[in-house]
mmCIF file of C-alpha atoms in Angstrom:
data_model
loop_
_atom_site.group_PDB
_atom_site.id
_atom_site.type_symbol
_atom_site.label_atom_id
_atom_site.label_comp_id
_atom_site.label_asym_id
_atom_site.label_seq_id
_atom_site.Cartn_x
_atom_site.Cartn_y
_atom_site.Cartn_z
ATOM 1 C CA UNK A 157 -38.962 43.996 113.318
ATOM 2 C CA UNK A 158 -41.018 43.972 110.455
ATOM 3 C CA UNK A 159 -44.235 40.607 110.875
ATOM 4 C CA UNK A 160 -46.767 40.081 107.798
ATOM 5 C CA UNK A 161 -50.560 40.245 109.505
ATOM 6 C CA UNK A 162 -52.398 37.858 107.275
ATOM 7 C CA UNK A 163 -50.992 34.730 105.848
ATOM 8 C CA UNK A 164 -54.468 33.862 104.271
ATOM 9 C CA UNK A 165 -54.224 37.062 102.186
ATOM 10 C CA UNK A 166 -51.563 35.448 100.338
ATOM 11 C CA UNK A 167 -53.878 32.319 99.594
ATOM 12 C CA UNK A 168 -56.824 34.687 98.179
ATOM 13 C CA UNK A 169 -54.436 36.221 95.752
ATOM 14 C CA UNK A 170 -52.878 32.570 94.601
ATOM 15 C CA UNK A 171 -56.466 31.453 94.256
ATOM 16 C CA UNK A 172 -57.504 35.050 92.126
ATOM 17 C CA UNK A 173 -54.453 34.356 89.887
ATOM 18 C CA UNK A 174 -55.094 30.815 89.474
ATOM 19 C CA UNK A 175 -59.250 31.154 88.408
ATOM 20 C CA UNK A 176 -58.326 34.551 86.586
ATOM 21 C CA UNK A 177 -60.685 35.991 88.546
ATOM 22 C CA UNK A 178 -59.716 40.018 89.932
ATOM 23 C CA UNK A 179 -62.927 40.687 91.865
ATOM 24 C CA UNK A 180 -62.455 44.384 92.845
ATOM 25 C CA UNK A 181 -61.904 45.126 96.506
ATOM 26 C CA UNK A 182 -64.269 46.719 99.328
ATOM 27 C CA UNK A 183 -63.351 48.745 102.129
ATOM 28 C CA UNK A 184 -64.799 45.670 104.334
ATOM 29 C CA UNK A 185 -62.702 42.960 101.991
ATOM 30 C CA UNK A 186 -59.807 45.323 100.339
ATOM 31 C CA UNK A 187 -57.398 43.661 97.867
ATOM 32 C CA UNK A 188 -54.151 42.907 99.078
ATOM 33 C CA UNK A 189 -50.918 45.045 97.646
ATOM 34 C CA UNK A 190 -47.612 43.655 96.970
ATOM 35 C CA UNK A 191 -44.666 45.023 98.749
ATOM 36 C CA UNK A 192 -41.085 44.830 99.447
ATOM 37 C CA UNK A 193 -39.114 45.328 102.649
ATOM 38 C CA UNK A 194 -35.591 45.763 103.738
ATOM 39 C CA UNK A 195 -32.771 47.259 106.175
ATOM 40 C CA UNK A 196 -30.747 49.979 105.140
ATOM 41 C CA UNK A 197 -28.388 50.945 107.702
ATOM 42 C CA UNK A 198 -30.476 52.499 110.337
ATOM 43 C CA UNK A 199 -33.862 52.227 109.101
ATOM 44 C CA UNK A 200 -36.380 49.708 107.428
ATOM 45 C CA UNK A 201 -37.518 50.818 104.025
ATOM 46 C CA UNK A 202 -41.362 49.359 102.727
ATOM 47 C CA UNK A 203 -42.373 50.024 99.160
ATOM 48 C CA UNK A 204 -45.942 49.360 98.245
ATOM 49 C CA UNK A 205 -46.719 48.876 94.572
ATOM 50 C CA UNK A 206 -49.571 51.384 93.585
ATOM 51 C CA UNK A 207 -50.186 52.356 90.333
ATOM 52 C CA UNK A 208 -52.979 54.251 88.986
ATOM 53 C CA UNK A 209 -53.587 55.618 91.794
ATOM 54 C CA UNK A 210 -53.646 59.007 93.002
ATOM 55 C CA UNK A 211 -52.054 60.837 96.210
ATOM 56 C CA UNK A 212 -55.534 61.855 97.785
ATOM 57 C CA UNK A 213 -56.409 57.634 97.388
ATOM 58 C CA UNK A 214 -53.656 57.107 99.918
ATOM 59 C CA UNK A 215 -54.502 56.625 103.630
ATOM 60 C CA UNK A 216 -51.250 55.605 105.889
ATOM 61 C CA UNK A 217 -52.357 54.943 109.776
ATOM 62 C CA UNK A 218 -50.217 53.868 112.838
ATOM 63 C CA UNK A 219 -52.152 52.514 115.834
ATOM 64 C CA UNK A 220 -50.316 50.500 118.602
ATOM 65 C CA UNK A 221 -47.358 49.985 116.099
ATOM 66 C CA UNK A 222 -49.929 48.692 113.745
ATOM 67 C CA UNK A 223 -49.158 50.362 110.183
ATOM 68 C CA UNK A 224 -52.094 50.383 108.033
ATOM 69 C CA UNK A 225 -51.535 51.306 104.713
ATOM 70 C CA UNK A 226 -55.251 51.952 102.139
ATOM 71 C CA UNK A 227 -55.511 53.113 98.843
ATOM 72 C CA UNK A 228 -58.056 52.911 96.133
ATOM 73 C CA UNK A 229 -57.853 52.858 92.723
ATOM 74 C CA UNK A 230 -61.064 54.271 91.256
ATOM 75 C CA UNK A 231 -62.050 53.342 87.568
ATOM 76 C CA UNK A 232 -60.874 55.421 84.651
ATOM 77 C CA UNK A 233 -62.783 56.228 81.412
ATOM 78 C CA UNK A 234 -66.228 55.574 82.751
ATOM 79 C CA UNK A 235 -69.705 56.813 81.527
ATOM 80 C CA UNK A 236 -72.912 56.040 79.603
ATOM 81 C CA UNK A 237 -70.801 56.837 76.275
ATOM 82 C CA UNK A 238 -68.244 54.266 77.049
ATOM 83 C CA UNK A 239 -68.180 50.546 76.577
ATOM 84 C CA UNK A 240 -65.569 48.872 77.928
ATOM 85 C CA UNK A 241 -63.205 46.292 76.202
ATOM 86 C CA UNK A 242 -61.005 44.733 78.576
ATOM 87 C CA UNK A 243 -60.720 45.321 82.459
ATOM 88 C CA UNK A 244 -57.450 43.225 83.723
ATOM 89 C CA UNK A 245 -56.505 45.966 86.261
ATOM 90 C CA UNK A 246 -57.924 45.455 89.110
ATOM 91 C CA UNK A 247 -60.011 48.270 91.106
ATOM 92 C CA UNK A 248 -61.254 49.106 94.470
ATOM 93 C CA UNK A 249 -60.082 49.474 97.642
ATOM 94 C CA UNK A 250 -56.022 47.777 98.626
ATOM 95 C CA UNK A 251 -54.818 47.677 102.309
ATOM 96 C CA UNK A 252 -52.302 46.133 104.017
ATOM 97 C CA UNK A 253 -51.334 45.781 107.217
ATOM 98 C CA UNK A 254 -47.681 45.281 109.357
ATOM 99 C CA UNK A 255 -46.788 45.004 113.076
ATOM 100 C CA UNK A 256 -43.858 47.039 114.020
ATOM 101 C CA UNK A 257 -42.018 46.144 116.202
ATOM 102 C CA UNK A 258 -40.650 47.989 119.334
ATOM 103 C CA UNK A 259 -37.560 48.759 118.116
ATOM 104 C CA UNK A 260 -38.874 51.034 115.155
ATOM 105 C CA UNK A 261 -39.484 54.413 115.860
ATOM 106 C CA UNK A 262 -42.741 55.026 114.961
ATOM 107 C CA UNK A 263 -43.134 58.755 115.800
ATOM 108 C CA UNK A 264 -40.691 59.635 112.888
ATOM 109 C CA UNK A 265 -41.971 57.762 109.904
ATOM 110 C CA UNK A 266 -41.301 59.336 106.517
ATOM 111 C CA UNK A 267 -43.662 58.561 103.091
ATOM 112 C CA UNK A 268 -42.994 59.535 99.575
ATOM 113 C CA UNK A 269 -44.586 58.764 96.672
ATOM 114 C CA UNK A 270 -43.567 58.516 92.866
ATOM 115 C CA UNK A 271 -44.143 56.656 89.851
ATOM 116 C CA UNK A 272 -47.068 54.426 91.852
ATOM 117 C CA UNK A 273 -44.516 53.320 94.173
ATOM 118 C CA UNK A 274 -45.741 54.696 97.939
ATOM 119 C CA UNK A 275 -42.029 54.303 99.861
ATOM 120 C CA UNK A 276 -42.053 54.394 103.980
ATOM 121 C CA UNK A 277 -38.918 55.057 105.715
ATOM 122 C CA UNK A 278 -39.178 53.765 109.047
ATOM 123 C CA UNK A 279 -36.271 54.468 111.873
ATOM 124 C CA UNK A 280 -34.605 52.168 114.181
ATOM 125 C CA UNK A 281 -35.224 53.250 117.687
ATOM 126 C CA UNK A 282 -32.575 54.602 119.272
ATOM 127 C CA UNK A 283 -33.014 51.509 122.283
ATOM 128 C CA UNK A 284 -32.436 49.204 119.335
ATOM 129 C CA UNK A 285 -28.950 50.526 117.618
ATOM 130 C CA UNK A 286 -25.996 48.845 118.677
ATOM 131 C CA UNK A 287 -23.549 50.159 121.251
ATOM 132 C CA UNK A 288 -20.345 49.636 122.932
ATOM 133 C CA UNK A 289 -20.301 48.401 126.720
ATOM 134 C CA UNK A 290 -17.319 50.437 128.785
ATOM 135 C CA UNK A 291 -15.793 47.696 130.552
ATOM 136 C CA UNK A 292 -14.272 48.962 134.217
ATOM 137 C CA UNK A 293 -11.134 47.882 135.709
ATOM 138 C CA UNK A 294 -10.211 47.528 139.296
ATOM 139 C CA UNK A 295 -7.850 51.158 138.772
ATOM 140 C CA UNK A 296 -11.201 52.472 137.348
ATOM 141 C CA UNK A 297 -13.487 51.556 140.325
ATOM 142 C CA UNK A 298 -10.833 52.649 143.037
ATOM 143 C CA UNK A 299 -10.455 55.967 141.334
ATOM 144 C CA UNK A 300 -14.094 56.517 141.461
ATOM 145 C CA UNK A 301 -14.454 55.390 145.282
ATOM 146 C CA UNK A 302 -11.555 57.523 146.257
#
């Protein structure tokens, strides 16, 4: 349903955390954001982790059941009066990246955001749900050809 796009991404942020290093993403090298997924019931849910940054910094995109998520999270408390102490969070452009499959409905996506948490509710398509096959009898079939 649900397939990661870039295994390597995973690697760059290993390597970050290991040097301490939190270079701040581009839009041609964006920083990768964590995320959760899951079934419940009839739909996949996918939270992204986001905070600090605002509503308007939030691009969603669905191309070829391609879901693109970007954001960016834009320094705070900047200026020529300001010197700054420490800078652990890291800034610049995130994006991420999943293949849907066909058996998401990709017309009816819904997106909320709170608390830095950006939440996509993503439908099974209606193909996809489970269903009963009526099984016919020989009385069933004669009744029909009659």
């Amino acid at each position: 349903m649900l397939m990661r796009t870039d295994p390597f991404r995973d690697l760059d942020r290993i390597a970050a955390q290991l040097l301490g290093t939190t270079a701040a993403g581009t839009w041609t090298r964006p920083n990768p954001m964590p995320l959760d997924a899951w079934r419940s019931g009839d739909e996949f849910v996918v939270c992204f982790d986001l905070p600090g940054v605002s509503l308007d910094a939030i691009d969603i995109d669905i191309e070829r059941n391609v879901l693109t998520v970007k954001a960016e999270r834009r320094p705070t408390g900047s200026g020529d009066d300001v010197e700054v102490q420490v800078s652990e969070r890291p800034l610049g452009v995130f994006s991420r990246q999943l293949f849907l499959g066909d058996t998401l409905d990709t017309e009816h996506i819904k997106a909320d955001y709170d608390a830095g948490v950006l939440t996509l509710r993503i439908p099974v398509a209606e193909k996809a749900k489970p269903r009963k096959i009526q099984i016919a009898t020989a009385d069933d079939r004669q009744a029909i050809n009659a």
